[in-house]
Tab-separated table of C-alpha atoms and ligand atoms in Angstrom:
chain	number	residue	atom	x	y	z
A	4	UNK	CA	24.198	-19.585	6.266
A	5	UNK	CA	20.800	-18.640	7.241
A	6	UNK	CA	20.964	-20.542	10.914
A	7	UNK	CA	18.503	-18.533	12.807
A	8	UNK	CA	15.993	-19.927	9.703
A	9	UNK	CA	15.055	-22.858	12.108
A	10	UNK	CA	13.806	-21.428	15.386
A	11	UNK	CA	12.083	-17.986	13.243
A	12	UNK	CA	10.206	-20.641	11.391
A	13	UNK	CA	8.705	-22.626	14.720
A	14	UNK	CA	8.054	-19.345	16.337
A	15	UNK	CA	5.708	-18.398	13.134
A	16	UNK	CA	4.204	-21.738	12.210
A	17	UNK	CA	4.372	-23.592	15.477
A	18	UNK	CA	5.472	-27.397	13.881
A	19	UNK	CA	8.276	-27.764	11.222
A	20	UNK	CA	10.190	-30.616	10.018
A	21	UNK	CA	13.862	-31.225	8.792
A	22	UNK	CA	15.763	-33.068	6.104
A	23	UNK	CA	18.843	-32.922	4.368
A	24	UNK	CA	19.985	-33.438	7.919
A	25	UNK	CA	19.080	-29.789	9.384
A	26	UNK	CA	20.017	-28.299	6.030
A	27	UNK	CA	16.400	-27.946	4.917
A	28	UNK	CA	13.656	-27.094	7.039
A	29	UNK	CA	10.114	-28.011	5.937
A	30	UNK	CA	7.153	-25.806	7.217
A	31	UNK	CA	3.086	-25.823	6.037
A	32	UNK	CA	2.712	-23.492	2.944
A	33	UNK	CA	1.160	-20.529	3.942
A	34	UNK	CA	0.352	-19.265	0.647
A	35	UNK	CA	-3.467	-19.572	0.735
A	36	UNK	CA	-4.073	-19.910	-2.770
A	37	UNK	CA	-1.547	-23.402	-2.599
A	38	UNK	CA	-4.541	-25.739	-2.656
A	39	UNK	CA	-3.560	-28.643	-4.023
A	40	UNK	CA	-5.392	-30.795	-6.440
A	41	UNK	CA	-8.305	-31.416	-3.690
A	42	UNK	CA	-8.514	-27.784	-2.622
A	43	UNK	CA	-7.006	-27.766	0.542
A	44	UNK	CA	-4.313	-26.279	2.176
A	45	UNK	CA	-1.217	-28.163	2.844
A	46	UNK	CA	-0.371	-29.701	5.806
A	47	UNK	CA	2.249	-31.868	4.677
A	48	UNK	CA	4.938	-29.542	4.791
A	49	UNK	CA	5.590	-29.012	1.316
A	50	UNK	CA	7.406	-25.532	1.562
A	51	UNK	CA	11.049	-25.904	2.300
A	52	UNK	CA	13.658	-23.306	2.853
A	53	UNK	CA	17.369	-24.412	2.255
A	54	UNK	CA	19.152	-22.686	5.374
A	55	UNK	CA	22.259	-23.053	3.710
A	56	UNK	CA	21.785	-21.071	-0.146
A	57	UNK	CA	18.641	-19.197	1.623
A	58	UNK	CA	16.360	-20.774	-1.493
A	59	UNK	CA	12.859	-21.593	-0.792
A	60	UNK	CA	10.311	-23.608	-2.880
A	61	UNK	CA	6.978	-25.057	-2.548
A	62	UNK	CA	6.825	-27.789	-5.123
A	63	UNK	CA	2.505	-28.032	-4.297
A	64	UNK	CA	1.976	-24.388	-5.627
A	65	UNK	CA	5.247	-23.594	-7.236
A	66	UNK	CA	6.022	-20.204	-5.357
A	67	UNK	CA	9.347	-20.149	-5.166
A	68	UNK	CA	12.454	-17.554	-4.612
A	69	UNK	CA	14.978	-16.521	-2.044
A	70	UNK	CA	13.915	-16.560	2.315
A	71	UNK	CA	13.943	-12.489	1.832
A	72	UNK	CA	11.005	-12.616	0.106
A	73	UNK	CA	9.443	-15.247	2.370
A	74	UNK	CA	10.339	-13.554	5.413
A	75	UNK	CA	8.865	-10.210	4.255
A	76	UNK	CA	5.601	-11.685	3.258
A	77	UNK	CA	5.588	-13.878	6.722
A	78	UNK	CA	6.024	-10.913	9.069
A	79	UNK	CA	4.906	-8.524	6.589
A	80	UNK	CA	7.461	-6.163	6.968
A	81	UNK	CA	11.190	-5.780	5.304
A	82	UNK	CA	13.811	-7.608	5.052
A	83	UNK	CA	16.376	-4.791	6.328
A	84	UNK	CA	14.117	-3.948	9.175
A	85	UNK	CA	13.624	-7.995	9.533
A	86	UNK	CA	17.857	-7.846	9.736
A	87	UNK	CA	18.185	-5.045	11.975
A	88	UNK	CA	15.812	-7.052	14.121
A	89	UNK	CA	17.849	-10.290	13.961
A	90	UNK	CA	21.285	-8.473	14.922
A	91	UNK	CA	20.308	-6.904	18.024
A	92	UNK	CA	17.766	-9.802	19.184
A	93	UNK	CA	17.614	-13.221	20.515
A	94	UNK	CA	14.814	-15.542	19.672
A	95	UNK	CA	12.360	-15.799	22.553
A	96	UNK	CA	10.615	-19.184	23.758
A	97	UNK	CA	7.196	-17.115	23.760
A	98	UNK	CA	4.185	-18.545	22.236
A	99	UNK	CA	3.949	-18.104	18.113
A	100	UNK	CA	1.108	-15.532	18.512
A	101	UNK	CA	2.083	-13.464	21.141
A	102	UNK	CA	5.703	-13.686	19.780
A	103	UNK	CA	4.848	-12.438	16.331
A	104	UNK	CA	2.585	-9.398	17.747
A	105	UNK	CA	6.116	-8.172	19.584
A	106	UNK	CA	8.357	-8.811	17.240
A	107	UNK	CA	6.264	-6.946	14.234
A	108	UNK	CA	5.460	-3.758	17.091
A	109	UNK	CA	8.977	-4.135	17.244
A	110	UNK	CA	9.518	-3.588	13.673
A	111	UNK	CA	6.692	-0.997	13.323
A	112	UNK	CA	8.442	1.414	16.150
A	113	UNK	CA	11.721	0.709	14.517
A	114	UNK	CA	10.732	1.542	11.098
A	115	UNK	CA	9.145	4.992	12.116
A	116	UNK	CA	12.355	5.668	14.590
A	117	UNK	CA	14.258	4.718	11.492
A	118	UNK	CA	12.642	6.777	9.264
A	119	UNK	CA	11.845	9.647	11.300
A	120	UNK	CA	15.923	10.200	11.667
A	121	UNK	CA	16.453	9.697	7.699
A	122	UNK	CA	13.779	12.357	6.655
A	123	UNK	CA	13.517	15.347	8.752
A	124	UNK	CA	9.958	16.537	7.501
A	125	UNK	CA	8.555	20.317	7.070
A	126	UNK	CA	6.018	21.033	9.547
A	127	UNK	CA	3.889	22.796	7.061
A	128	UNK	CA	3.779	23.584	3.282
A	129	UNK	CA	7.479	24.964	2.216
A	130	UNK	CA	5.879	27.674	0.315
A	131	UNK	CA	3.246	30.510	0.738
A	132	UNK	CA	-0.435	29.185	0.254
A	133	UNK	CA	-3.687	30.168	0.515
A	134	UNK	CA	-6.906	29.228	1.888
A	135	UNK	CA	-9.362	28.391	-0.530
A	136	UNK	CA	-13.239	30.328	0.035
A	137	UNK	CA	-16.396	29.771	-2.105
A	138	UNK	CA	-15.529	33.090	-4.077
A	139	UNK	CA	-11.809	31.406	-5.234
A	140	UNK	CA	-10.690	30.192	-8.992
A	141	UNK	CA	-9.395	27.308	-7.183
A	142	UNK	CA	-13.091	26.264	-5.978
A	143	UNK	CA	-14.489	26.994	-8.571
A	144	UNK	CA	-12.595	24.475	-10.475
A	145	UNK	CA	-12.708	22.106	-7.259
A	146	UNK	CA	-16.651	22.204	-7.972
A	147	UNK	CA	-16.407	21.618	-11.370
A	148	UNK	CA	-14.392	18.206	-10.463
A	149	UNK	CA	-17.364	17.539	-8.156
A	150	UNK	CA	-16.571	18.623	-4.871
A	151	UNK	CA	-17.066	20.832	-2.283
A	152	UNK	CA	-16.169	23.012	0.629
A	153	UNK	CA	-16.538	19.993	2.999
A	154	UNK	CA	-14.035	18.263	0.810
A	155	UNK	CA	-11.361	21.402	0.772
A	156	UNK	CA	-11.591	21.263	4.286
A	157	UNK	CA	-11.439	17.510	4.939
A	158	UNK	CA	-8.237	17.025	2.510
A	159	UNK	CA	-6.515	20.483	3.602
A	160	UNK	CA	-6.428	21.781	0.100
A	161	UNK	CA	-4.568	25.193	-0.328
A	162	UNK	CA	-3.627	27.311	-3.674
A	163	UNK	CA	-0.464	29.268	-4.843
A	164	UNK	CA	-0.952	32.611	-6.547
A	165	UNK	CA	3.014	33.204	-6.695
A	166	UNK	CA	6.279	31.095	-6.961
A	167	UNK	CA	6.743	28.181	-8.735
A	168	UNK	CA	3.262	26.369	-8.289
A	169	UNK	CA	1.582	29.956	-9.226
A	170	UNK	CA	-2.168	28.995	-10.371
A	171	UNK	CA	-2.290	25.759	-9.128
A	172	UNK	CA	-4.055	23.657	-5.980
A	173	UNK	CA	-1.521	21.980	-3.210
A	174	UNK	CA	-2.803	18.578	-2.461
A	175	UNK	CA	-0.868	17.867	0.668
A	176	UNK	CA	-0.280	14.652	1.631
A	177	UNK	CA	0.158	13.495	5.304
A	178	UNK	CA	1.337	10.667	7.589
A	179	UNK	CA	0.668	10.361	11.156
A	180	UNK	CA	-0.294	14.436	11.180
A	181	UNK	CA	2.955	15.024	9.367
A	182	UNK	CA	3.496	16.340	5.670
A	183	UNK	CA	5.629	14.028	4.251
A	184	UNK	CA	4.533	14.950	0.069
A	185	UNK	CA	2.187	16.861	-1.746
A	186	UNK	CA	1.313	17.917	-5.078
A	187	UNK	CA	0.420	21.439	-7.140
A	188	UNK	CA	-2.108	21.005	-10.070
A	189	UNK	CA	-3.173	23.326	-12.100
A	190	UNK	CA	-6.593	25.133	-11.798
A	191	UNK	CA	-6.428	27.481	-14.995
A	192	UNK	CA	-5.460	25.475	-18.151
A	193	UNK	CA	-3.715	27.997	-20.211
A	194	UNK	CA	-0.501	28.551	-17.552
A	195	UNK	CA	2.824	27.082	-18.977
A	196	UNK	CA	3.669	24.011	-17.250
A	197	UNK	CA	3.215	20.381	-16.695
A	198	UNK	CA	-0.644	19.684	-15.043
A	199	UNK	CA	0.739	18.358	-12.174
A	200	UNK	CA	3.868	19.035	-10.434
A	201	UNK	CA	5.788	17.428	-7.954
A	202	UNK	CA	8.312	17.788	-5.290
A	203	UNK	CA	11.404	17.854	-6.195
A	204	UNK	CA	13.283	14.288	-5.780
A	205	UNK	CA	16.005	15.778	-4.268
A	206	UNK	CA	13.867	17.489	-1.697
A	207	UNK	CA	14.897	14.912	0.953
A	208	UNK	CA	12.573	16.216	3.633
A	209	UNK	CA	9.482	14.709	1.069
A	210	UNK	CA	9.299	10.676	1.512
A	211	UNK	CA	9.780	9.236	-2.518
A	212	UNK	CA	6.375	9.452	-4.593
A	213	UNK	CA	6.369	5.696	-4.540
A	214	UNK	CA	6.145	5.339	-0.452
A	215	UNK	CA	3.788	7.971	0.039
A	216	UNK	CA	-0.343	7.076	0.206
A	217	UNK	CA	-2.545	10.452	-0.282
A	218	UNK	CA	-4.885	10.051	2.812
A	219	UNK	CA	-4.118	6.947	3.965
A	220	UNK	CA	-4.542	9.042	7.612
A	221	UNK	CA	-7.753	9.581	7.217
A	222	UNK	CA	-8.523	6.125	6.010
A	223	UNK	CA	-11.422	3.835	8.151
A	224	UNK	CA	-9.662	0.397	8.652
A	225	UNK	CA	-12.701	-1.349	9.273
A	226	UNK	CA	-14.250	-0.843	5.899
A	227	UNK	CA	-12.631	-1.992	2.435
A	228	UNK	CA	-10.360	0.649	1.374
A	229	UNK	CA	-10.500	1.570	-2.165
A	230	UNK	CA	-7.359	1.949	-4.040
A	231	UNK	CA	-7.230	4.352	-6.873
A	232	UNK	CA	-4.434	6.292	-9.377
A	233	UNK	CA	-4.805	10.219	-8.467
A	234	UNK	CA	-6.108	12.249	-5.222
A	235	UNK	CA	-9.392	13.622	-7.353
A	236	UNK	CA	-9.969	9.776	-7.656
A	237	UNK	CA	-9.192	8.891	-4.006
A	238	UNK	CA	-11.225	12.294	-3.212
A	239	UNK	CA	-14.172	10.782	-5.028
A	240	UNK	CA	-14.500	7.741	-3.479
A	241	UNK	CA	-15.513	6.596	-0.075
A	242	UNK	CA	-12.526	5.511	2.102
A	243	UNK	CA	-10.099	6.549	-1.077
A	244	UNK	CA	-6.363	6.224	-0.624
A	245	UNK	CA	-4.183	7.014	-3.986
A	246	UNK	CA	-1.051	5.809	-5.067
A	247	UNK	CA	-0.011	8.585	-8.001
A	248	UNK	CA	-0.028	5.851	-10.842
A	249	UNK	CA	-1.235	1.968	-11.486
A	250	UNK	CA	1.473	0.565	-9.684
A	251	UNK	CA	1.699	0.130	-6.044
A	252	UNK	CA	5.403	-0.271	-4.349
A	253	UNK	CA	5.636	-2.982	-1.565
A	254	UNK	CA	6.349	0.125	0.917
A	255	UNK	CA	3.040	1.602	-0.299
A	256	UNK	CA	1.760	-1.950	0.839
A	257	UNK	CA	3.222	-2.396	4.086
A	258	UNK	CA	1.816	0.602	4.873
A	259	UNK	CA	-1.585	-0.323	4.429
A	260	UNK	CA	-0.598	-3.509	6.981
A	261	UNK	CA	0.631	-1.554	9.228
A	262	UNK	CA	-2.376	0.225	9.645
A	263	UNK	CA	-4.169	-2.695	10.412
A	264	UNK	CA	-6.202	-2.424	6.838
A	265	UNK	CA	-7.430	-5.648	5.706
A	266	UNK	CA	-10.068	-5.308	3.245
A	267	UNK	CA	-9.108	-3.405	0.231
A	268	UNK	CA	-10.946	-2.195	-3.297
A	269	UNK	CA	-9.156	-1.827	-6.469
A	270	UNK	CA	-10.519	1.250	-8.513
A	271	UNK	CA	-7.875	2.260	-10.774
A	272	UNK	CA	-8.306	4.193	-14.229
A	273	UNK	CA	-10.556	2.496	-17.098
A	274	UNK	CA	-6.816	2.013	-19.364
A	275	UNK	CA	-5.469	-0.130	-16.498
A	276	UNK	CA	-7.678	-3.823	-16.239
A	277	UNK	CA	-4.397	-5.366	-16.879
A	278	UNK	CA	-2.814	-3.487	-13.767
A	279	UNK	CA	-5.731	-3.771	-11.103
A	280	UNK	CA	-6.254	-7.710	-11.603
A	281	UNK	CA	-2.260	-7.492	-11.305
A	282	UNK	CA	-2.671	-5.502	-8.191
A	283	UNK	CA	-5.483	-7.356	-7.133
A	284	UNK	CA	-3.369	-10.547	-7.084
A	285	UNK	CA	-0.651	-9.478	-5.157
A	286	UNK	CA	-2.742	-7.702	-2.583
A	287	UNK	CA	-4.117	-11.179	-2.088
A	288	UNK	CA	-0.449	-12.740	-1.550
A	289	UNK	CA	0.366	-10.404	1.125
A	290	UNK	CA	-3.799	-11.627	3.200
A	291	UNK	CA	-5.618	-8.602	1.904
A	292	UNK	CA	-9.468	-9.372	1.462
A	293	UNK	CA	-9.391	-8.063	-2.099
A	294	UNK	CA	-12.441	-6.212	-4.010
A	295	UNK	CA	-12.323	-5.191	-7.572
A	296	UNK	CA	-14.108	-2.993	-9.938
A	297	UNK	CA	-14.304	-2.099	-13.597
A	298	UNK	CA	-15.137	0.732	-14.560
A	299	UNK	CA	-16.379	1.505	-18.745
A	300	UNK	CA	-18.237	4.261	-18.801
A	301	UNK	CA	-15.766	6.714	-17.633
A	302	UNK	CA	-11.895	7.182	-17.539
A	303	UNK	CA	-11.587	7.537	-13.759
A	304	UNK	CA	-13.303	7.586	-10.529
A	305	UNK	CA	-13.479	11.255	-10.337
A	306	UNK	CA	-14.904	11.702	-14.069
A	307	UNK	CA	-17.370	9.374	-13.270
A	308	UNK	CA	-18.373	11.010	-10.083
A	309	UNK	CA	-19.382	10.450	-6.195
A	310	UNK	CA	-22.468	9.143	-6.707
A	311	UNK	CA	-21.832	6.719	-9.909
A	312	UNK	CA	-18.599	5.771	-8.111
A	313	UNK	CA	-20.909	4.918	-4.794
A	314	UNK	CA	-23.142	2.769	-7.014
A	315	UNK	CA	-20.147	0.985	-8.853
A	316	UNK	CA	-18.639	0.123	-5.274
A	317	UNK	CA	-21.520	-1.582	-4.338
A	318	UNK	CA	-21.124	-4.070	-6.954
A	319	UNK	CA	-17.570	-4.643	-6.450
A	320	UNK	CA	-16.374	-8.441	-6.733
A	321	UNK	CA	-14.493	-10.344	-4.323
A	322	UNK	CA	-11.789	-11.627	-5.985
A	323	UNK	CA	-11.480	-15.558	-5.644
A	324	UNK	CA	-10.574	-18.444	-7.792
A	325	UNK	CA	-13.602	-18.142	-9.890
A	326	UNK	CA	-13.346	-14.343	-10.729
A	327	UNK	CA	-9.336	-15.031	-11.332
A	328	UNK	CA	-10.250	-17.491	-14.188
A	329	UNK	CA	-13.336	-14.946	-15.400
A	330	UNK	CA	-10.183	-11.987	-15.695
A	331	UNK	CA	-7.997	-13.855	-17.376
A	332	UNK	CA	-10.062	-15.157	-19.948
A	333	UNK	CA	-11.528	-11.417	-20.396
A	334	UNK	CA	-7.765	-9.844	-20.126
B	21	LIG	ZN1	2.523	-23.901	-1.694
C-alpha cells in the first residue's frame, strides 16, 4: 500500500484527481512527448497510479510500469534514496516548487553522505606515477592522439614506468576533487596486456565503472555537454564527459541532473547509431535538451580530431519528433 502516493503527487503536480474511491489517483502526464492526437499535452489527467499494487499507466501515451520508476523520473533521483526520504520525513504543506527544490537538496546531500560512508576513496593515485614533460614516450603518443601539454595538464594525466600499469598513461577520473576511478592505457603497443586496464572491481575504494563520468568536474553546465564512449573522445571534444562504453547507467544520468546539466550532445563511436538515438531517447525522458551527431568519416571523436569534431558539433541536431521519425526510418 503505497498511501503516501496521494499527498507526494499534489506536492509535485499541484491538482490531482481520484477514482476507484481513493484507490487510484489521477495526475497530468508529465511525459512531454504524451501529445495526444492534437499535439498537446494532457490536461485531463490521463496518468493514474494504483496506490494499492503501486502500477501506473497512461493510457494517452502508453508509458506504463511500476510508481518506482515514476517516482525516480519525477524527482529525478532513486527510488532507495526516494525511500530513505519517505521513512524519516513527513510531507510538508509547502508550495510544489519550493517543496520539490528541498526535498531533491535533501536527496542530493543524502546521496553524497550516503555514499561518502560506503566508499572510502584514495586521496591520490594508489600507485607510483609520473609527471608527463614534452621529452616523455607518454607525450609523445599523447600528441600523436592530438593533444597537448595544455591537455595533460587540464585532465591530470600521469604514466607508470613500473608495477602493474608499467608503460601505460593513468587517466584519473574525479568527482567533486576526489579520485573516485581511473584508467592505465597503454602508450607502447608491443607490452603484453590488455590496451586498457581497469581498477580492479573489488577495489571498493573505486566507485563501479558504470557510475563513474570521466570529467564530468570539469564540465560547463551552461553549454550542451557532449556525451561520448572513451576519455581520448571526451578529451577531444569541447565540454566532453565519457561514459567507458555506448551505454549510459541511470546513476551515470542522475549525475548529470544533479549537476544542474540540461543540454546534452550525443557523440558516441561511428558502430553505435543504434545506441546514441537509444541514448538520445531516454535522455529526453528524464528533460534533457538532447543534441545528436553522426559521425561517417571516422570511428571516433578522437580519430577524427579537435577541429573536425568542432565542425561536426556545430551541425548537431536537436532531437524532436521530426528527427525521431528521420532515425528510425534510417536505423
Ligand atoms: Zn502520457
Amino acid at each position: 500500500m503505497y498511501s503516501w502516493v496521494k499527498q507526494w503527487a499534489i506536492d509535485r503536480f499541484g491538482e490531482v484527481k481520484e477514482a476507484k474511491g481513493g484507490e487510484e489517483v489521477r495526475v497530468n502526464c508529465p511525459n512531454p512527448n504524451c501529445l495526444g492526437k492534437k499535439g498537446v499535452r494532457d490536461t485531463k489527467f490521463h496518468l493514474y497510479i494504483n496506490i494499492k499494487s503501486g502500477v501506473f499507466i497512461c493510457p494517452r501515451c502508453g508509458w506504463k510500469g511500476h510508481l518506482r520508476e515514476f517516482v525516480e523520473w519525477v524527482d529525478g533521483t532513486t527510488w532507495n534514496e526516494f525511500v530513505k526520504y519517505l521513512r524519516y520525513n513527513e510531507f510538508t504543506d509547502l508550495g510544489f516548487d519550493e517543496f520539490k527544490k528541498k526535498i531533491f537538496e535533501k536527496l542530493t546531500n543524502k546521496s553524497t553522505q550516503t555514499s561518502n560512508k560506503k566508499v572510502k576513496l584514495y586521496k591520490e593515485l594508489p600507485f607510483k606515477t609520473l609527471k608527463i614533460t614534452k621529452e616523455t614516450i607518454a607525450f609523445r603518443y599523447l600528441k600523436r592522439r592530438g593533444f597537448s601539454m595544455e591537455d595533460v595538464e587540464k585532465f591530470s594525466l600521469r604514466y607508470c614506468i613500473e608495477g602493474k600499469y608499467a608503460f601505460r598513461i593513468i587517466v584519473p577520473f574525479y568527482e567533486n576533487r576526489k579520485l573516485v576511478y581511473y584508467i592505465a592505457r597503454k602508450y607502447v603497443e608491443d607490452i603484453p596486456g590488455v590496451k586498457v586496464k581497469n581498477p580492479s572491481s573489488s577495489d571498493n575504494r573505486m566507485l563501479p565503472k558504470n557510475e563513474v563520468l570521466f570529467n564530468i568536474d570539469n564540465i560547463d553546465v551552461t553549454k550542451p555537454v557532449v556525451i561520448t564512449e572513451g576519455v581520448f573522445d571526451a578529451m577531444t571534444v569541447p565540454n566532453g564527459i565519457a561514459l567507458l562504453g555506448k551505454y549510459m547507467s541511470k546513476q551515470q544520468i542522475l549525475k548529470l541532473k544533479r549537476k544542474n546539466v540540461s543540454k546534452a550532445t550525443v557523440c558516441l563511436d561511428r558502430d553505435a547509431w543504434t545506441d546514441t538515438v537509444s541514448l538520445a531517447k531516454t535522455l529526453k525522458t528524464y528533460g534533457f535538451d538532447v543534441y545528436v551527431v553522426r559521425l561517417t568519416e571516422y570511428k571516433d571523436p578522437n580519430e577524427a580530431g579537435k577541429l573536425y569534431m568542432r565542425r561536426l558539433l556545430l551541425k548537431a541536431e536537436k532531437l524532436d519528433f521530426s528527427l525521431m521519425v528521420k532515425t528510425q526510418l534510417n536505423q
